[in-house]
Amino acid sequence: MHLTHLSALAIQALSFVAATSPTERPVKVADPFAQLDDLAKVAYQRSEAETKSQKGGNTCNWKNVKIRREWGALTKPERRKYIAAVKCLQSKPARYPASLVPGAKSRFDDFVAVHINQTQTIHYTGNFLGWHRYFTWLYEQALQLECGYTGTQPYWDWTKTAVTGLAASPIWDGSDTSMSGNGAFIPNQADIVLGNIPGSDLPPVYLPAGTGGGCITSGPFVNMTVNMGPVSLALPGGATVSNPDGPLAYNPRCLKRDLTDAINSAFSNATATLALVTQPSTVADFQMRMQGIPGTGNIGVHGGGHYTFGGDPGRDVFVSPGDPAFYLLHGNIDRTWWTWQMQDPATRVHSDAAVGGTVTFLDNSPSANATAEDWVDYEYAAGPARKLDWKELPAGRTAIQFTIGSGMTGRCTIDGVHTGA
């Protein structure tokens, strides 16, 4: 069975509902950071053991493993090299023909376009985690192979900024070694209202506006142009906006952000993350909590991450990869999944139970279950289509080699062990 571009719900938001159910057990620990560190160490150790136990023609081994690190653990020169690679990708011509995607003006935009095209079949689906894991890796590969970047994709540990505040983070402080900071302050912004869909019996979710809202004012991406969308951009006050010329039309505008500490500390804190990686026993439960259980009013770590920096395109689930910070967020989404997987790799990596759910958004319209035999197509961003083998796809970029169609072989990479590593 192949993944198809089936039409699903026309949605206002995908990740803006709860990652926890009303009956979820509270996690009572004195130091959730220490417990998360311990779980990451276990994941690292089991990844090492699995890599060393592999036999045959596998070229990955523990000596050539590459480690992903949190942005704050990078030196300033390392951060500058990553930023330069992103800008390089933004300077290269798009591979999408203008006749198909007139708004794609760069290789960076190619990744935005494929996410727009497939949003409704890669969220609240059985392939949500795997599709985005591979998507992030393909972006990392583009930085490395097309722009000479020698590092790995860094990630944003949202549990840190939930304590320190975003302005104190080297990711968001607006310095020349950040991912750029806040947008210009817009006073008296109303709440963001999510899920207020006519005819729906689910209650809306109200999120506070942040301390920005306008075009970013400092940092490396201050002059960046967002070229496509919006498709379903949530605005203060409950409205949404879309480009009347279509989601893939050329619509140049500035990158906006609205950094919101209250959202980060409420939904993407260490206690919530610990609950996510310790309580679910199945991948269906895990990915639903991560994306959010409809009707519970808590937007979870995934929605919490996106709405923490917000803005445009950050509040538009379709166009969200148009903000370069997307990949730091999804680096940690992947790391969180890896931490959960490696608690029981026999089941959560190497069995049919590693994947759960269908191939349409909340199974609307009803569709077949996702399986290890499904195919994915990243179109012009990173084609051709290839089989997404869940049993070979690396658990959070572990050193397990994987081959997915057309002789493509994954490089050995692994997520950081500690929250700061």
Coordinates of C-alpha atoms in Angstrom, one line a residue:
M1 CA 0.0 0.0 0.0
H2 CA 1.4 3.4 -0.9
L3 CA 0.7 6.7 0.8
T4 CA -1.7 8.7 -1.3
H5 CA -2.6 12.4 -1.3
L6 CA -6.0 11.8 0.1
S7 CA -8.2 14.8 1.0
A8 CA -8.8 15.1 4.8
L9 CA -10.3 17.7 7.0
A10 CA -10.1 21.3 6.0
I11 CA -8.7 22.3 9.3
Q12 CA -7.9 25.5 11.2
A13 CA -5.2 23.7 13.2
L14 CA -3.7 20.3 13.6
S15 CA -1.4 20.4 16.6
F16 CA -3.5 22.7 18.7
V17 CA -5.3 20.2 20.8
A18 CA -4.2 18.3 23.8
A19 CA -1.2 16.0 24.2
T20 CA -2.7 14.8 27.4
S21 CA -6.1 13.3 28.3
P22 CA -8.2 14.6 31.3
T23 CA -7.4 11.3 33.1
E24 CA -3.7 11.3 32.4
R25 CA -1.7 10.4 35.5
P26 CA 0.3 13.4 36.9
V27 CA 4.1 12.9 37.1
K28 CA 5.3 13.6 40.5
V29 CA 9.1 13.9 40.6
A30 CA 11.4 16.2 42.4
D31 CA 13.5 16.8 39.3
P32 CA 11.9 16.0 36.0
F33 CA 15.1 17.2 34.2
A34 CA 17.2 14.6 35.9
Q35 CA 14.7 11.9 35.0
L36 CA 14.6 13.0 31.3
D37 CA 18.4 12.9 31.3
D38 CA 18.4 9.4 32.7
L39 CA 16.0 8.3 30.0
A40 CA 18.1 9.9 27.3
K41 CA 21.2 8.1 28.7
V42 CA 19.4 4.8 28.5
A43 CA 18.3 5.5 24.9
Y44 CA 21.9 6.3 24.0
Q45 CA 23.2 3.1 25.6
R46 CA 20.7 1.0 23.9
S47 CA 21.4 2.6 20.6
E48 CA 25.0 1.9 21.1
A49 CA 24.3 -1.8 22.0
E50 CA 22.0 -2.2 18.9
T51 CA 24.6 -0.7 16.6
K52 CA 27.4 -2.9 17.9
S53 CA 25.3 -6.0 17.6
Q54 CA 24.6 -5.5 13.9
K55 CA 26.1 -7.9 11.4
G56 CA 26.5 -8.1 7.7
G57 CA 27.2 -5.3 5.3
N58 CA 26.2 -2.4 7.5
T59 CA 28.5 0.5 7.1
C60 CA 27.3 2.3 10.3
N61 CA 29.3 1.6 13.4
W62 CA 29.9 3.3 16.7
K63 CA 33.1 4.9 15.5
N64 CA 31.4 6.9 12.7
V65 CA 28.2 7.9 14.5
K66 CA 27.3 11.6 14.4
I67 CA 25.7 13.2 17.3
R68 CA 23.0 15.9 17.2
R69 CA 23.3 18.5 19.9
E70 CA 21.1 21.2 21.5
W71 CA 21.7 24.7 20.1
G72 CA 23.1 25.9 23.4
A73 CA 25.8 23.2 23.3
L74 CA 27.2 24.5 20.0
T75 CA 30.0 26.9 20.0
K76 CA 29.4 30.3 18.4
P77 CA 31.5 29.3 15.3
E78 CA 29.4 26.1 15.0
R79 CA 26.2 28.1 15.2
R80 CA 27.4 30.5 12.5
K81 CA 28.3 27.5 10.2
Y82 CA 24.7 26.2 10.6
I83 CA 23.2 29.6 9.9
A84 CA 25.4 30.0 6.9
A85 CA 24.2 26.6 5.5
V86 CA 20.6 27.6 6.0
K87 CA 21.2 30.8 4.1
C88 CA 23.1 28.9 1.4
L89 CA 20.0 26.7 0.9
Q90 CA 17.9 29.8 0.7
S91 CA 20.1 31.1 -2.0
K92 CA 20.0 28.1 -4.3
P93 CA 17.3 27.8 -7.0
A94 CA 14.2 25.7 -6.3
R95 CA 13.8 22.3 -8.0
Y96 CA 10.0 22.6 -8.2
P97 CA 9.1 23.9 -11.7
A98 CA 7.4 27.3 -11.5
S99 CA 4.5 25.8 -13.4
L100 CA 3.8 23.6 -10.4
V101 CA 4.9 25.8 -7.4
P102 CA 5.2 29.4 -8.5
G103 CA 6.0 30.5 -5.0
A104 CA 9.1 28.2 -4.5
K105 CA 12.1 30.4 -5.1
S106 CA 14.8 28.4 -3.4
R107 CA 15.9 24.9 -2.2
F108 CA 14.7 26.0 1.2
D109 CA 11.3 26.6 -0.3
D110 CA 11.2 23.1 -1.8
F111 CA 10.9 21.7 1.7
V112 CA 8.1 24.2 2.5
A113 CA 6.2 23.2 -0.6
V114 CA 6.2 19.5 0.0
H115 CA 5.0 20.1 3.6
I116 CA 2.1 22.3 2.3
N117 CA 1.2 19.6 -0.3
Q118 CA 1.1 16.8 2.2
T119 CA 0.0 18.4 5.5
Q120 CA -3.3 16.7 5.6
T121 CA -1.8 13.2 5.2
I122 CA 1.1 13.6 7.6
H123 CA -0.6 14.8 10.8
Y124 CA -2.8 12.7 13.0
T125 CA -1.8 9.8 10.9
G126 CA 0.3 6.7 11.5
N127 CA 3.2 8.2 9.5
F128 CA 3.3 11.5 11.4
L129 CA 6.5 10.7 13.4
G130 CA 8.3 8.8 10.7
W131 CA 7.5 11.3 7.9
H132 CA 8.8 14.2 9.9
R133 CA 11.8 12.2 11.1
Y134 CA 12.8 11.5 7.5
F135 CA 11.9 15.1 6.4
T136 CA 14.2 16.5 9.1
W137 CA 17.0 14.2 8.1
L138 CA 16.6 15.0 4.4
Y139 CA 16.8 18.7 5.2
E140 CA 20.0 18.0 7.2
Q141 CA 21.4 16.1 4.2
A142 CA 20.6 19.1 1.9
L143 CA 22.5 21.4 4.3
Q144 CA 25.5 19.0 4.3
L145 CA 25.6 17.8 0.7
E146 CA 24.5 20.9 -1.1
C147 CA 25.9 23.6 1.2
G148 CA 29.0 22.0 2.7
Y149 CA 27.7 21.9 6.3
T150 CA 29.8 19.5 8.4
G151 CA 27.7 19.5 11.5
T152 CA 24.4 17.9 12.3
Q153 CA 20.9 19.3 12.7
P154 CA 20.7 21.0 16.1
Y155 CA 17.6 20.9 18.2
W156 CA 15.7 23.1 20.7
D157 CA 15.2 21.7 24.1
W158 CA 11.9 23.4 25.0
T159 CA 12.1 22.3 28.6
K160 CA 15.0 24.7 29.2
T161 CA 13.3 27.8 27.8
A162 CA 10.2 26.9 29.8
V163 CA 12.3 27.8 32.8
T164 CA 14.7 30.5 31.6
G165 CA 12.3 32.3 29.3
L166 CA 12.9 32.6 25.5
A167 CA 14.7 35.9 25.6
A168 CA 17.5 34.3 27.6
S169 CA 18.0 31.5 25.1
P170 CA 20.8 31.6 22.5
I171 CA 18.2 30.3 20.0
W172 CA 15.8 33.2 20.4
D173 CA 17.9 36.1 21.8
G174 CA 18.2 37.8 18.4
S175 CA 22.0 37.8 18.4
D176 CA 24.1 37.1 15.3
T177 CA 24.5 33.5 16.5
S178 CA 20.8 32.9 17.1
M179 CA 17.9 31.8 14.9
S180 CA 16.8 35.4 15.1
G181 CA 14.6 36.6 17.9
N182 CA 11.2 38.2 18.5
G183 CA 9.0 40.2 16.1
A184 CA 8.3 43.9 16.5
F185 CA 5.9 44.4 19.5
I186 CA 2.3 44.8 18.5
P187 CA 0.3 46.1 21.6
N188 CA -3.2 45.0 22.7
Q189 CA -3.2 41.7 20.7
A190 CA -6.2 39.5 21.4
D191 CA -5.9 35.8 22.2
I192 CA -5.3 33.2 19.6
V193 CA -8.4 31.1 19.3
L194 CA -7.9 27.6 18.0
G195 CA -10.5 25.1 16.9
N196 CA -13.4 27.5 16.8
I197 CA -14.8 25.7 13.8
P198 CA -18.5 26.2 12.9
G199 CA -20.5 23.0 13.5
S200 CA -17.8 21.4 15.7
D201 CA -18.8 20.3 19.2
L202 CA -15.2 20.7 20.5
P203 CA -14.5 23.7 22.7
P204 CA -12.1 26.3 21.4
V205 CA -8.7 26.7 22.9
Y206 CA -7.5 30.2 23.9
L207 CA -3.8 31.1 23.8
P208 CA -2.3 34.3 25.0
A209 CA -0.5 36.6 22.5
G210 CA 3.2 37.1 23.1
T211 CA 5.6 40.0 23.3
G212 CA 6.1 40.4 19.5
G213 CA 3.8 39.7 16.6
G214 CA 5.5 41.7 13.8
C215 CA 8.5 41.2 11.6
I216 CA 11.6 39.9 13.3
T217 CA 13.9 42.8 14.3
S218 CA 17.3 41.3 14.7
G219 CA 19.5 38.3 14.0
P220 CA 20.6 36.4 10.9
F221 CA 17.2 36.1 9.4
V222 CA 16.0 39.6 9.8
N223 CA 15.8 40.2 6.0
M224 CA 14.5 36.7 5.2
T225 CA 11.4 36.5 2.9
V226 CA 8.6 33.9 3.4
N227 CA 7.4 33.1 -0.1
M228 CA 4.4 30.9 0.1
G229 CA 1.1 30.7 2.0
P230 CA -0.6 31.5 4.2
V231 CA -2.9 28.5 4.1
S232 CA -4.5 28.5 7.5
L233 CA -2.7 31.2 9.6
A234 CA -4.2 31.8 13.0
L235 CA -4.5 35.4 13.9
P236 CA -5.2 37.1 17.2
G237 CA -8.9 37.3 17.8
G238 CA -9.8 34.0 16.3
A239 CA -9.6 34.7 12.6
T240 CA -7.6 32.7 10.1
V241 CA -6.2 33.9 6.8
S242 CA -5.2 32.3 3.6
N243 CA -3.7 33.5 0.3
P244 CA -6.6 33.9 -2.1
D245 CA -4.2 33.1 -5.0
G246 CA -3.6 29.7 -3.5
P247 CA -1.2 28.0 -1.0
L248 CA 1.7 27.7 -3.5
A249 CA 1.4 31.1 -5.1
Y250 CA 4.2 33.6 -4.7
N251 CA 3.4 35.9 -1.8
P252 CA 6.6 37.5 -0.4
R253 CA 6.5 38.9 3.1
C254 CA 8.7 39.2 6.2
L255 CA 9.2 36.5 8.8
K256 CA 7.1 37.2 11.8
R257 CA 7.3 35.9 15.4
D258 CA 5.5 36.3 18.6
L259 CA 7.5 34.7 21.3
T260 CA 5.3 33.6 24.2
D261 CA 6.8 32.3 27.4
A262 CA 3.4 31.5 28.8
I263 CA 2.7 28.9 26.1
N264 CA 6.2 27.4 26.5
S265 CA 5.9 27.0 30.2
A266 CA 2.3 25.7 30.1
F267 CA 2.6 23.1 27.4
S268 CA 6.3 22.2 26.7
N269 CA 7.8 22.1 30.2
A270 CA 9.8 19.2 31.6
T271 CA 7.0 17.6 33.5
A272 CA 4.8 17.5 30.4
T273 CA 7.6 16.1 28.4
L274 CA 8.4 13.5 31.0
A275 CA 4.8 12.4 31.1
L276 CA 4.8 12.0 27.3
V277 CA 7.9 9.7 27.2
T278 CA 6.9 7.6 30.2
Q279 CA 3.2 7.1 30.2
P280 CA 2.1 5.9 26.7
S281 CA 2.6 2.2 26.0
T282 CA 1.7 2.3 22.3
V283 CA 2.9 4.5 19.5
A284 CA -0.7 5.4 18.7
D285 CA -1.1 6.8 22.2
F286 CA 2.3 8.4 22.2
Q287 CA 1.8 10.3 18.9
M288 CA -1.8 11.3 19.8
R289 CA -0.7 12.8 23.0
M290 CA 2.2 14.5 21.3
Q291 CA -0.1 16.0 18.6
G292 CA -3.0 16.4 21.0
I293 CA -6.2 14.6 22.0
P294 CA -9.0 16.6 20.5
G295 CA -11.3 18.3 23.0
T296 CA -9.0 18.3 26.0
G297 CA -7.9 21.8 25.7
N298 CA -4.1 21.3 26.1
I299 CA -2.0 21.8 23.0
G300 CA 0.8 19.5 24.0
V301 CA 4.5 19.7 23.3
H302 CA 4.2 19.8 19.5
G303 CA 1.6 22.5 19.4
G304 CA 3.2 24.1 22.4
G305 CA 6.5 24.4 20.5
H306 CA 5.0 25.8 17.3
Y307 CA 2.8 28.4 19.2
T308 CA 5.7 29.3 21.5
F309 CA 7.4 31.2 18.6
G310 CA 4.2 31.7 16.6
G311 CA 3.9 34.4 14.1
D312 CA 3.9 33.9 10.3
P313 CA 4.4 31.2 9.2
G314 CA 4.8 29.6 12.7
R315 CA 1.0 29.6 13.4
D316 CA 0.2 28.0 10.1
V317 CA 0.6 24.3 10.2
F318 CA 0.9 24.0 6.5
V319 CA 3.6 26.6 5.9
S320 CA 5.4 26.2 9.3
P321 CA 8.7 24.9 7.7
G322 CA 9.0 28.4 6.3
D323 CA 10.5 29.5 9.6
P324 CA 14.0 28.0 9.9
A325 CA 13.4 27.4 13.6
F326 CA 10.9 24.6 12.5
Y327 CA 13.8 22.2 12.1
L328 CA 15.2 22.8 15.6
L329 CA 11.7 22.2 17.0
H330 CA 11.3 19.0 15.0
G331 CA 14.8 17.9 15.9
N332 CA 13.5 17.7 19.5
I333 CA 10.2 16.1 18.4
D334 CA 12.4 13.4 16.9
R335 CA 14.6 13.2 20.0
T336 CA 11.5 12.8 22.2
W337 CA 10.2 10.0 20.1
W338 CA 13.7 8.4 20.1
T339 CA 13.7 8.6 23.9
W340 CA 10.3 6.8 24.0
Q341 CA 11.3 4.2 21.4
M342 CA 14.5 3.1 23.1
Q343 CA 12.7 2.2 26.3
D344 CA 11.5 -0.9 24.4
P345 CA 13.2 -1.1 21.0
A346 CA 12.1 -4.6 20.3
T347 CA 8.5 -3.4 20.2
R348 CA 8.8 0.3 19.4
V349 CA 11.4 0.0 16.7
H350 CA 11.6 -3.5 15.3
S351 CA 8.0 -4.9 15.4
D352 CA 4.8 -4.1 13.5
A353 CA 3.7 -2.3 16.6
A354 CA 6.2 0.4 15.8
V355 CA 3.6 2.1 13.6
G356 CA 0.0 2.8 14.5
G357 CA -2.8 4.7 12.9
T358 CA -4.2 5.3 9.4
V359 CA -3.0 7.5 6.5
T360 CA -5.6 10.2 6.8
F361 CA -6.0 13.0 9.3
L362 CA -7.9 11.4 12.3
D363 CA -9.0 8.8 9.8
N364 CA -11.2 11.3 8.0
S365 CA -11.9 10.0 5.4
P366 CA -11.6 6.4 6.6
S367 CA -8.4 4.9 5.3
A368 CA -6.1 1.9 5.6
N369 CA -3.7 1.5 8.5
A370 CA -0.2 2.8 7.9
T371 CA 2.4 0.0 7.7
A372 CA 6.1 -0.6 7.2
E373 CA 5.3 -1.2 3.5
D374 CA 4.0 2.3 2.9
W375 CA 5.8 4.6 0.5
V376 CA 6.6 8.3 0.9
D377 CA 7.3 10.9 -1.8
Y378 CA 9.1 14.1 -0.9
E379 CA 8.5 15.3 -4.4
Y380 CA 11.0 17.8 -5.7
A381 CA 12.4 18.5 -2.3
A382 CA 14.1 15.1 -2.1
G383 CA 12.6 12.7 -4.5
P384 CA 12.1 10.0 -5.8
A385 CA 9.5 8.1 -3.8
R386 CA 10.9 5.5 -1.5
K387 CA 9.7 2.9 1.0
L388 CA 9.5 4.1 4.5
D389 CA 10.7 1.0 6.3
W390 CA 9.9 1.6 10.0
K391 CA 12.0 -1.3 11.2
E392 CA 15.1 0.3 9.4
L393 CA 14.3 4.0 9.9
P394 CA 16.8 5.0 12.6
A395 CA 15.4 5.5 16.1
G396 CA 16.0 9.1 16.6
R397 CA 19.0 9.1 14.3
T398 CA 20.6 6.2 16.0
A399 CA 23.6 4.6 14.4
I400 CA 21.4 1.9 12.8
Q401 CA 22.0 2.0 9.1
F402 CA 18.9 2.4 6.9
T403 CA 18.4 2.1 3.2
I404 CA 15.2 3.5 1.7
G405 CA 14.8 3.0 -2.0
S406 CA 17.1 4.0 -4.9
G407 CA 20.1 2.9 -2.9
M408 CA 19.9 5.8 -0.5
T409 CA 21.8 5.0 2.7
G410 CA 21.3 6.9 5.9
R411 CA 24.3 8.5 7.6
C412 CA 25.0 7.5 11.2
T413 CA 23.6 10.1 13.6
I414 CA 22.2 10.1 17.0
D415 CA 20.5 12.6 19.3
G416 CA 22.3 14.2 22.2
V417 CA 22.3 12.3 25.5
H418 CA 21.7 15.1 28.0
T419 CA 19.3 17.9 27.8
G420 CA 22.3 20.2 27.3
A421 CA 24.3 18.0 25.1

